[in-house]
PDB file of C-alpha atoms in Angstrom:
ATOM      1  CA  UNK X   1      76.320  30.654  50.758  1.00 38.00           C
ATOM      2  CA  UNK X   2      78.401  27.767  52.727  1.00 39.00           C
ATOM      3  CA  UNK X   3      80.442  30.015  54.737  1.00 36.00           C
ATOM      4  CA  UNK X   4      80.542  28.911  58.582  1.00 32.00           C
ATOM      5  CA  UNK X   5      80.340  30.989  61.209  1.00 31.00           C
ATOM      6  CA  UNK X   6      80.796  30.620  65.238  1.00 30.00           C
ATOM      7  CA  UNK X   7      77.740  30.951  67.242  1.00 26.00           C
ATOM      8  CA  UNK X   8      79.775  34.222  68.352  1.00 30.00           C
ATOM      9  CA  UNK X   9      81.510  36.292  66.090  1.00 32.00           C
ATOM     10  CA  UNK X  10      83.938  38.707  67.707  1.00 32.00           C
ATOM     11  CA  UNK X  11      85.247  41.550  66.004  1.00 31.00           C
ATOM     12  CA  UNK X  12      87.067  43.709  68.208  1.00 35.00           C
ATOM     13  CA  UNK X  13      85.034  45.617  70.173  1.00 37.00           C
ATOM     14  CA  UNK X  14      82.089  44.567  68.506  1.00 50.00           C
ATOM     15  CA  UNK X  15      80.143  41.123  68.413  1.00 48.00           C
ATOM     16  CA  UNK X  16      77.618  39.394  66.292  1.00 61.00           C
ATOM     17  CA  UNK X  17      75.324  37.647  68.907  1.00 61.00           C
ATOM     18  CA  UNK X  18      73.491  34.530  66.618  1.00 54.00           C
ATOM     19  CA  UNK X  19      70.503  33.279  66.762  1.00 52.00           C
ATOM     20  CA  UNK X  20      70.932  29.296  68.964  1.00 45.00           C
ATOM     21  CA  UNK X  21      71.860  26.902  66.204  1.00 45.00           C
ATOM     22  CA  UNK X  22      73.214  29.281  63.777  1.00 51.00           C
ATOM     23  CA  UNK X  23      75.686  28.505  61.835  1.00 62.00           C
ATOM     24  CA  UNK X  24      75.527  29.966  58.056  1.00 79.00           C
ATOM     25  CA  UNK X  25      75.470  32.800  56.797  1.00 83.00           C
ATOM     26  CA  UNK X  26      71.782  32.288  55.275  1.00 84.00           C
ATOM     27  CA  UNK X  27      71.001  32.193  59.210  1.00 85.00           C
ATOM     28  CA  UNK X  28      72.716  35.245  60.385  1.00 86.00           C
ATOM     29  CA  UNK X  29      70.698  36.470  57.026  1.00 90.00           C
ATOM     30  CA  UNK X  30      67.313  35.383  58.455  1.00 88.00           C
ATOM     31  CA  UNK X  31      68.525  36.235  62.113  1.00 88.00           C
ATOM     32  CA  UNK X  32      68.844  40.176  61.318  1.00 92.00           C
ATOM     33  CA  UNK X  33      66.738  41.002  58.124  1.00 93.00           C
ATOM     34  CA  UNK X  34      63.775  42.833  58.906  1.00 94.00           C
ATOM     35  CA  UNK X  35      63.029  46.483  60.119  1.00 94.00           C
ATOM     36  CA  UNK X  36      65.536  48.440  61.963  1.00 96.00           C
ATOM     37  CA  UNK X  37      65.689  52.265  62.846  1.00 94.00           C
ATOM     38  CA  UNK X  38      68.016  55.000  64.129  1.00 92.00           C
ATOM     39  CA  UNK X  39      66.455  57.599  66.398  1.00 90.00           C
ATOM     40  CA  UNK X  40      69.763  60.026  65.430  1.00 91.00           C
ATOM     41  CA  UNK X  41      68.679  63.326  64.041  1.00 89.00           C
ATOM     42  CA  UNK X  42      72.031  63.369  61.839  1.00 90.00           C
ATOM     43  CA  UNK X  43      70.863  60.497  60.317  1.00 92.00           C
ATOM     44  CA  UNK X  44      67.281  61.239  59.492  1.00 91.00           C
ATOM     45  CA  UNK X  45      65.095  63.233  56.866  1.00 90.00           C
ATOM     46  CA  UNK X  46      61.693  64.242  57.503  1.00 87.00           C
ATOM     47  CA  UNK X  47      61.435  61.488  60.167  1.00 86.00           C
ATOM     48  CA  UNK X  48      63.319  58.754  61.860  1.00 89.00           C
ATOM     49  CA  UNK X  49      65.436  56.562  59.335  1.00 93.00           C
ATOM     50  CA  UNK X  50      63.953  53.046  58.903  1.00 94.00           C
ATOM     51  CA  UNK X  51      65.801  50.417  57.052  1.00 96.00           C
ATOM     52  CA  UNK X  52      64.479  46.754  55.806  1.00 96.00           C
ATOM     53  CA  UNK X  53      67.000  44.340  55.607  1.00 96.00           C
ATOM     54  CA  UNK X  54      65.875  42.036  53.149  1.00 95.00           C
ATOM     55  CA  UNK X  55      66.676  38.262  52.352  1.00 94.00           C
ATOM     56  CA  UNK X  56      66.414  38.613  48.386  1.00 90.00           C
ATOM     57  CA  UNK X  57      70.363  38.359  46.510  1.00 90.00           C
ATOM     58  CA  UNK X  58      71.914  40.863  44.557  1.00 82.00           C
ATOM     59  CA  UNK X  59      74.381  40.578  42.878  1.00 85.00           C
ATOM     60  CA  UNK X  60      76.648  39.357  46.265  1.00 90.00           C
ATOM     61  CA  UNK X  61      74.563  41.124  48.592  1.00 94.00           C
ATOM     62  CA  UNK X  62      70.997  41.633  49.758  1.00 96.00           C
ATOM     63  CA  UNK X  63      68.557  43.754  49.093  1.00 95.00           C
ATOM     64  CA  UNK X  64      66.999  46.668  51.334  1.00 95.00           C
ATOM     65  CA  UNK X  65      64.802  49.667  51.347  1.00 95.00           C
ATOM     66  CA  UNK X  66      65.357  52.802  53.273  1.00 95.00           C
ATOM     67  CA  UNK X  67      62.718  55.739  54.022  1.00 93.00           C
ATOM     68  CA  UNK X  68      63.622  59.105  56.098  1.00 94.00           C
ATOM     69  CA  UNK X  69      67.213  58.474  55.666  1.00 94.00           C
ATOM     70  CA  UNK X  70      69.473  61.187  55.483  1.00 93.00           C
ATOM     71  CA  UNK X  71      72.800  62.005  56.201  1.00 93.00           C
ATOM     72  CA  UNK X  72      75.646  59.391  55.567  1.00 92.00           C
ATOM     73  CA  UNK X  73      72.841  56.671  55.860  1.00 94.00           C
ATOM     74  CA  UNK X  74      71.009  58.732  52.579  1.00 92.00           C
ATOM     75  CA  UNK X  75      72.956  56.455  50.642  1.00 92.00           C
ATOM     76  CA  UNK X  76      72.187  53.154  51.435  1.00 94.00           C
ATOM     77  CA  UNK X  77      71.245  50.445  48.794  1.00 94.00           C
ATOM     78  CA  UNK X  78      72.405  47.120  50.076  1.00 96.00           C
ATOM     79  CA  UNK X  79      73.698  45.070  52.695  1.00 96.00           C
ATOM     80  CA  UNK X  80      75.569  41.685  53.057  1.00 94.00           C
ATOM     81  CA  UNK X  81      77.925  39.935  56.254  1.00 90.00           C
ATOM     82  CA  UNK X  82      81.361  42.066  55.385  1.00 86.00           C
ATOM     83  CA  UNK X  83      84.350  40.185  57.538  1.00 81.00           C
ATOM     84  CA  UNK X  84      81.954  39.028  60.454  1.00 81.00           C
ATOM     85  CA  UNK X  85      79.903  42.403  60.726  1.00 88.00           C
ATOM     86  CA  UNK X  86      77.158  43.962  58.843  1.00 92.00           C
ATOM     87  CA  UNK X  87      77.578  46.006  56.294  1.00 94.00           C
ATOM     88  CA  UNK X  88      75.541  48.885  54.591  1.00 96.00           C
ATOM     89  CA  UNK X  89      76.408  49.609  51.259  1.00 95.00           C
ATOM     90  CA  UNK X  90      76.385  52.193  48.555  1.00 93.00           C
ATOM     91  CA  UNK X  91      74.829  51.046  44.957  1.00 92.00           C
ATOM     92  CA  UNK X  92      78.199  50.806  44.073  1.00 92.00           C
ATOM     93  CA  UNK X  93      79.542  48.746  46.818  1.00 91.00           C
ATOM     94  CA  UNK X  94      81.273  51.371  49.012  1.00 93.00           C
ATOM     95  CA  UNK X  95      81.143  49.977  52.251  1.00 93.00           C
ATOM     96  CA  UNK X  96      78.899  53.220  54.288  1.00 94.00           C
ATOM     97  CA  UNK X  97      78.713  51.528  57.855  1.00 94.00           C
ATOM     98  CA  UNK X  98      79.664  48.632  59.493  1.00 94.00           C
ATOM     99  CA  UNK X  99      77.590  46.999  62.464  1.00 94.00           C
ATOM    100  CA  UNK X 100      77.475  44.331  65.438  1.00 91.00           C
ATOM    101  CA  UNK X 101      75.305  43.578  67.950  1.00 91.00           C
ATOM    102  CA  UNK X 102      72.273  41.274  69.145  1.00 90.00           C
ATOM    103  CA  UNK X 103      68.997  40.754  66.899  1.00 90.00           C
ATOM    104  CA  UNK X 104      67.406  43.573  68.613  1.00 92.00           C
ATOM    105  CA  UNK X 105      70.010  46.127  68.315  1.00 93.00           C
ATOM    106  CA  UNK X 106      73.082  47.088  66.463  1.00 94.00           C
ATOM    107  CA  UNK X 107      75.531  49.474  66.677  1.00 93.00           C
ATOM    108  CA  UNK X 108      78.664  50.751  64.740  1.00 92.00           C
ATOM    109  CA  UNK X 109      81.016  53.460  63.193  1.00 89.00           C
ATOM    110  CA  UNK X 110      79.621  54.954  59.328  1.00 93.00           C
ATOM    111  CA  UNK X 111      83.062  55.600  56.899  1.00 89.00           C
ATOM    112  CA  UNK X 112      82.734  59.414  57.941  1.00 87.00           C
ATOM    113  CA  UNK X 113      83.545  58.041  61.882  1.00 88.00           C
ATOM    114  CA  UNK X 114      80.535  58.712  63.785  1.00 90.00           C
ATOM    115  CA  UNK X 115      78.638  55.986  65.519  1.00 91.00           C
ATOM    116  CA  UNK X 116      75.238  54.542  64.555  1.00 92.00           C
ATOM    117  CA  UNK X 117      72.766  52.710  66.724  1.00 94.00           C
ATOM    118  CA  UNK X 118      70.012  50.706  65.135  1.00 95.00           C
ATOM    119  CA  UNK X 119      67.059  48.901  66.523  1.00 94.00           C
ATOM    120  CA  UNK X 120      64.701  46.797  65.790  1.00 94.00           C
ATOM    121  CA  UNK X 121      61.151  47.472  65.021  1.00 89.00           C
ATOM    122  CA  UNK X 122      57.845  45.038  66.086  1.00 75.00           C
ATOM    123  CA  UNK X 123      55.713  44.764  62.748  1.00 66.00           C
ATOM    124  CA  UNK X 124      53.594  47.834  62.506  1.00 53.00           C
ATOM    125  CA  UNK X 125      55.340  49.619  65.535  1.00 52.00           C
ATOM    126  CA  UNK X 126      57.749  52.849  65.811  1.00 52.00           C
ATOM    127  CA  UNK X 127      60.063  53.672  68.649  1.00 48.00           C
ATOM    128  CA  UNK X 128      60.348  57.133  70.456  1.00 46.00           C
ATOM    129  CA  UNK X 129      63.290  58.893  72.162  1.00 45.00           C
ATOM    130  CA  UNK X 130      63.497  57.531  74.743  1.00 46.00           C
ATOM    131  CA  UNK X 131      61.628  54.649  76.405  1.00 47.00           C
ATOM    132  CA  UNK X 132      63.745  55.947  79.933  1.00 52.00           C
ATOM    133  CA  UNK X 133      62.387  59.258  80.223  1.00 56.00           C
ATOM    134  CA  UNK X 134      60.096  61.422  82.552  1.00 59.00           C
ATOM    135  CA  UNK X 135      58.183  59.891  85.585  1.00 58.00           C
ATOM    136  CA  UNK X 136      55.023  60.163  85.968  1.00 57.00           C
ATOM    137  CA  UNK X 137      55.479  63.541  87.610  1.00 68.00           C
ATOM    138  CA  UNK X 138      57.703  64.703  84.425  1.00 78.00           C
ATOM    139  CA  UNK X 139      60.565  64.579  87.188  1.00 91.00           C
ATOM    140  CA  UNK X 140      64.064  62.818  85.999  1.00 93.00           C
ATOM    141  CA  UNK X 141      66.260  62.994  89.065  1.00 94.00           C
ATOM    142  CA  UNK X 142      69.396  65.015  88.785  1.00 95.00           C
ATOM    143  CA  UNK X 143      71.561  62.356  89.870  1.00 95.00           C
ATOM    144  CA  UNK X 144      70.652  60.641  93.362  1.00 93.00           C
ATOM    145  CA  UNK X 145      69.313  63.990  94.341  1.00 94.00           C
ATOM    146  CA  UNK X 146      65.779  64.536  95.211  1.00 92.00           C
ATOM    147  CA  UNK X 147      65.983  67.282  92.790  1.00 94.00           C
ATOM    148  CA  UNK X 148      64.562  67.019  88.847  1.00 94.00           C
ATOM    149  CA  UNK X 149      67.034  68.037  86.109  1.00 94.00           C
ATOM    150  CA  UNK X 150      66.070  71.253  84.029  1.00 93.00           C
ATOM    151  CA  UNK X 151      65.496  70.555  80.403  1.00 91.00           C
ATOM    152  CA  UNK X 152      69.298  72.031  79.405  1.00 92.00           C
ATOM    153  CA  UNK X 153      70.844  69.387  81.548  1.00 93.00           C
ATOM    154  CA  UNK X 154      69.049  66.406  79.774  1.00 93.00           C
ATOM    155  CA  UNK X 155      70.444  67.647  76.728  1.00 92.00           C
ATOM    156  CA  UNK X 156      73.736  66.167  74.543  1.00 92.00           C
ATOM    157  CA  UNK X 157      76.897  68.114  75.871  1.00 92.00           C
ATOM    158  CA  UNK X 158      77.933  70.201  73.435  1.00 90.00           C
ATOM    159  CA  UNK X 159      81.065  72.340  72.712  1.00 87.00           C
ATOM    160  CA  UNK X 160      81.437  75.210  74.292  1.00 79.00           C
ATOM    161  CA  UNK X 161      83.381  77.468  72.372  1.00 73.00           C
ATOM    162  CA  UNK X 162      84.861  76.706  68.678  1.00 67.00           C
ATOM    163  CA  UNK X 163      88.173  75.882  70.334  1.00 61.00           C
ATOM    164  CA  UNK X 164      86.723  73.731  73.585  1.00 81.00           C
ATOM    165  CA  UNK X 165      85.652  69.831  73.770  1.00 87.00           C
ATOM    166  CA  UNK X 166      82.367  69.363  74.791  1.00 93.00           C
ATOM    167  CA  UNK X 167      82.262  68.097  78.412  1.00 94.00           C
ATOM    168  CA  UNK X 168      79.922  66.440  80.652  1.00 95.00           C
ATOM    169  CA  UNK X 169      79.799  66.395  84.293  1.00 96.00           C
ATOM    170  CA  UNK X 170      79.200  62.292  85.677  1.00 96.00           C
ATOM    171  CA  UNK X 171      76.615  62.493  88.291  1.00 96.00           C
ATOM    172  CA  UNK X 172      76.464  58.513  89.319  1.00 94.00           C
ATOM    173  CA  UNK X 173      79.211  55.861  89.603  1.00 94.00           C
ATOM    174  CA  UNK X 174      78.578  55.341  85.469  1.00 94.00           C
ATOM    175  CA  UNK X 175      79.736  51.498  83.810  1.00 93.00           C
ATOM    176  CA  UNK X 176      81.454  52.825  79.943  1.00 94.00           C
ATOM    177  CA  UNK X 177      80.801  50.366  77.618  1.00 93.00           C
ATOM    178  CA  UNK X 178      82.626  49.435  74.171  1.00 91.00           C
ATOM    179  CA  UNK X 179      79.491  50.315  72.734  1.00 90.00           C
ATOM    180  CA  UNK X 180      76.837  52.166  72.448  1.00 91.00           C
ATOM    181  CA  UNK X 181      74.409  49.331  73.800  1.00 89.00           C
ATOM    182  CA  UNK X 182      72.905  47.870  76.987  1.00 90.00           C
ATOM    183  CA  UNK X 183      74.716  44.749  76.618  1.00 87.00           C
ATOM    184  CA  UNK X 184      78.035  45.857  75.536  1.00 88.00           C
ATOM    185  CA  UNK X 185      81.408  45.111  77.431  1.00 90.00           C
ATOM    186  CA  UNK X 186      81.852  47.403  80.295  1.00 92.00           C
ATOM    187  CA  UNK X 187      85.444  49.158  79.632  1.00 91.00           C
ATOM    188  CA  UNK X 188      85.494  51.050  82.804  1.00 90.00           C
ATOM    189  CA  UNK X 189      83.524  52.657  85.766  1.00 91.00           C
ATOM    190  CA  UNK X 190      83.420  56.209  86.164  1.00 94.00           C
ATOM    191  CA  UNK X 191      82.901  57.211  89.056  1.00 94.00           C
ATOM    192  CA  UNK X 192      80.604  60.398  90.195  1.00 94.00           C
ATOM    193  CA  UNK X 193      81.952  64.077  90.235  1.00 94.00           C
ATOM    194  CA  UNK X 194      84.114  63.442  87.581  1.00 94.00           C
ATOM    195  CA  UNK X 195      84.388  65.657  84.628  1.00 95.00           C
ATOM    196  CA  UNK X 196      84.942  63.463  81.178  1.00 95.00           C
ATOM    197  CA  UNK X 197      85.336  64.761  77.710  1.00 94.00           C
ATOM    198  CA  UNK X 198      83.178  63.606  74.963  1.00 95.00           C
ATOM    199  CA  UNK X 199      84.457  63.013  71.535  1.00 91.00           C
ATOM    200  CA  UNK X 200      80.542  62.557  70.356  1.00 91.00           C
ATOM    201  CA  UNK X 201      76.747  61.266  70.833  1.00 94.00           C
ATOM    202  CA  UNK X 202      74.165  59.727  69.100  1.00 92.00           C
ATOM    203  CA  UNK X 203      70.222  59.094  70.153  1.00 90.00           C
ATOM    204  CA  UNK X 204      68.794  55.618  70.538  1.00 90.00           C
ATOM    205  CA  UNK X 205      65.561  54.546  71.999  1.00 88.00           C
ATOM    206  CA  UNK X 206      67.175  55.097  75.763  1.00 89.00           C
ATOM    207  CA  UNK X 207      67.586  57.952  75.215  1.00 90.00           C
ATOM    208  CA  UNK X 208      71.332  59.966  74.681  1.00 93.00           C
ATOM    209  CA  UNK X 209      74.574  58.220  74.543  1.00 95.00           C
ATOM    210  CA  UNK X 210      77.816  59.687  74.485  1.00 96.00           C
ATOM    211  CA  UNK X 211      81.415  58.668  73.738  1.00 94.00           C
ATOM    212  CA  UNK X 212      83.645  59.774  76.982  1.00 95.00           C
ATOM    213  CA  UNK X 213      87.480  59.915  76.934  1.00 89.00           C
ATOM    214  CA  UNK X 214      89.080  59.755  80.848  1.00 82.00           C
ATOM    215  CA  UNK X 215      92.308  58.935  81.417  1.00 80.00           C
ATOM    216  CA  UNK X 216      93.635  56.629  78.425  1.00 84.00           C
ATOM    217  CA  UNK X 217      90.411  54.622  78.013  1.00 87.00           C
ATOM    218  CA  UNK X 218      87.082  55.964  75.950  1.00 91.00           C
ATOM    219  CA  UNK X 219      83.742  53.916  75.856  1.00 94.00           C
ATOM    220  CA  UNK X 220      79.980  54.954  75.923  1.00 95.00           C
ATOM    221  CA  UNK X 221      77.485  56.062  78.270  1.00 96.00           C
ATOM    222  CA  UNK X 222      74.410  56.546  78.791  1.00 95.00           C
ATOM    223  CA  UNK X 223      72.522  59.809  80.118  1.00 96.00           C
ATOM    224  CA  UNK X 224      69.375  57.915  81.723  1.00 93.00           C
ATOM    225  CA  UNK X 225      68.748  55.471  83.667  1.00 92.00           C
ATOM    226  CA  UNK X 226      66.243  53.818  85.907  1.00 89.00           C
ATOM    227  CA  UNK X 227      67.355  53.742  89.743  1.00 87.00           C
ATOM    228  CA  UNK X 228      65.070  50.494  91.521  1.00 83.00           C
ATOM    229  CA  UNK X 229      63.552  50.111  88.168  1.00 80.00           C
ATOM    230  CA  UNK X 230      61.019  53.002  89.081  1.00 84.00           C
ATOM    231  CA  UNK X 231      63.050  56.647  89.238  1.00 89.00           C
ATOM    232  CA  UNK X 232      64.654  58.206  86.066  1.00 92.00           C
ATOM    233  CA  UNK X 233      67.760  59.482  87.293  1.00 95.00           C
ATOM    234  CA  UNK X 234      70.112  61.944  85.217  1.00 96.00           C
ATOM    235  CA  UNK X 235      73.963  60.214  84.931  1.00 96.00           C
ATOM    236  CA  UNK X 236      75.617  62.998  83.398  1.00 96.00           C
ATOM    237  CA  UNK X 237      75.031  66.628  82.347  1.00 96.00           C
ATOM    238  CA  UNK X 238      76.630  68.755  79.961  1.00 95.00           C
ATOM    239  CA  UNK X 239      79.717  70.759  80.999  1.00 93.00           C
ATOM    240  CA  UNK X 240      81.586  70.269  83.895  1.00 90.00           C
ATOM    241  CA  UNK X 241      81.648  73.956  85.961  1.00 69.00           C
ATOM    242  CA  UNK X 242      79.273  74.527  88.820  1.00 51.00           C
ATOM    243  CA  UNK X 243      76.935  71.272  88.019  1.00 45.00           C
ATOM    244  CA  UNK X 244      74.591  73.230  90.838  1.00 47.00           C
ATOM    245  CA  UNK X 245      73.838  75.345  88.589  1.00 43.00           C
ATOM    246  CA  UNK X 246      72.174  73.243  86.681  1.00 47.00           C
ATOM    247  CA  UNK X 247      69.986  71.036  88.907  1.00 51.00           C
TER     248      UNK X 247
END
């Protein structure tokens, strides 16, 4: 395929990060084939969902294979480049997800509007929620407390009644992000003690991340962290009433 493509792609809130010198599709082909996995128990079956991206046509696309998949991602059969972003398709073409990100991880919204994070896999390797997790204690701070967080408040915030939004209580001045990635565009800085609602989450590698809506801006964060790059520290915990409680 001839099709040129910047070394960038922007697609709204989402990029395509190439590979240095690539500028065909066949490269952003070569750049991102290979084996990827969600860590997202909505998305799994009897394990974590794996996908190969392979670099053998179809019929317009490329081929893949899929094992512990369930969920909208159950599904997939190919994928191909689909207007700058990867796309995850049905064996009948229906686009299921689409995707952007850097060769190491991807992340985007699946037709039904949830988000999906992907990441790459080493060859003969498997990831495990989440590489930011207990010290060596088993102690992840609550915050910048010298206190550890109980097991409930390292969990996803959930709703609390049928007709509530599930909220979450920031513990740290937090950086949102467009996406739910490491290296996404920060969209705002939350800052601690304030109470945010969250439209929904999803599990990657580091652990939880959530979608937060304050004020008239959303983006993602993340519910671990590393403080000096030696102390797991808590960010947020679910709900937003007497976050004592729950230290």
């Amino acid at each position: 395929m001839g099709k040129t493509f910047a070394a960038l792609i922007a697609i709204g809130a989402v990029t395509l990060a190439a590979p240095a010198l690539a500028q065909s599709e066949s490269d952003f082909v070569k750049a991102f084939s290979g084996e990827w996995q969600t860590l997202d128990p909505a998305l799994s079956a009897g394990g974590a969902c794996q996908v190969a991206l392979q670099t053998a046509p179809s019929e317009g696309s490329y081929q893949l294979q899929t094992s512990h998949c369930g969920g909208a991602l159950s599904g997939l059969s190919k994928w191909k480049i689909v207007d700058n972003q990867l796309g995850f398709l049905s064996a009948d073409g229906a686009i299921l997800a689409r995707l952007g990100g850097n060769q190491n991880r991807v992340s985007g919204q699946l037709t039904n509007g949830s988000t999906v994070v992907l990441e790459r896999l080493a060859p003969g390797s498997a990831a495990s929620a989440a590489a930011v997790t207990a010290g060596r204690n088993g102690c992840v701070f609550y915050g910048y407390t010298a206190s550890c967080a109980k097991s409930e408040a390292r969990q996803s915030p959930m709703p609390s009644g049928s007709d509530e939004k599930a909220r979450a209580s920031v513990l740290v001045q937090l950086n949102a992000r467009a996406e739910a990635r490491p290296d996404a565009p920060v969209v705002a800085t939350i800052p601690a003690g304030t109470c945010v609602v969250i439209d929904q989450c999803t599990t990657a590698s580091d652990g939880n991340w959530c979608r937060a809506s304050i004020s008239n801006f959303s983006g993602w964060i993340r519910q671990q962290a590393m403080r000096g790059n030696r102390w797991p520290v808590l960010t947020y915990a679910p709900g937003c009433a007497s976050p004592q409680a729950q230290r």
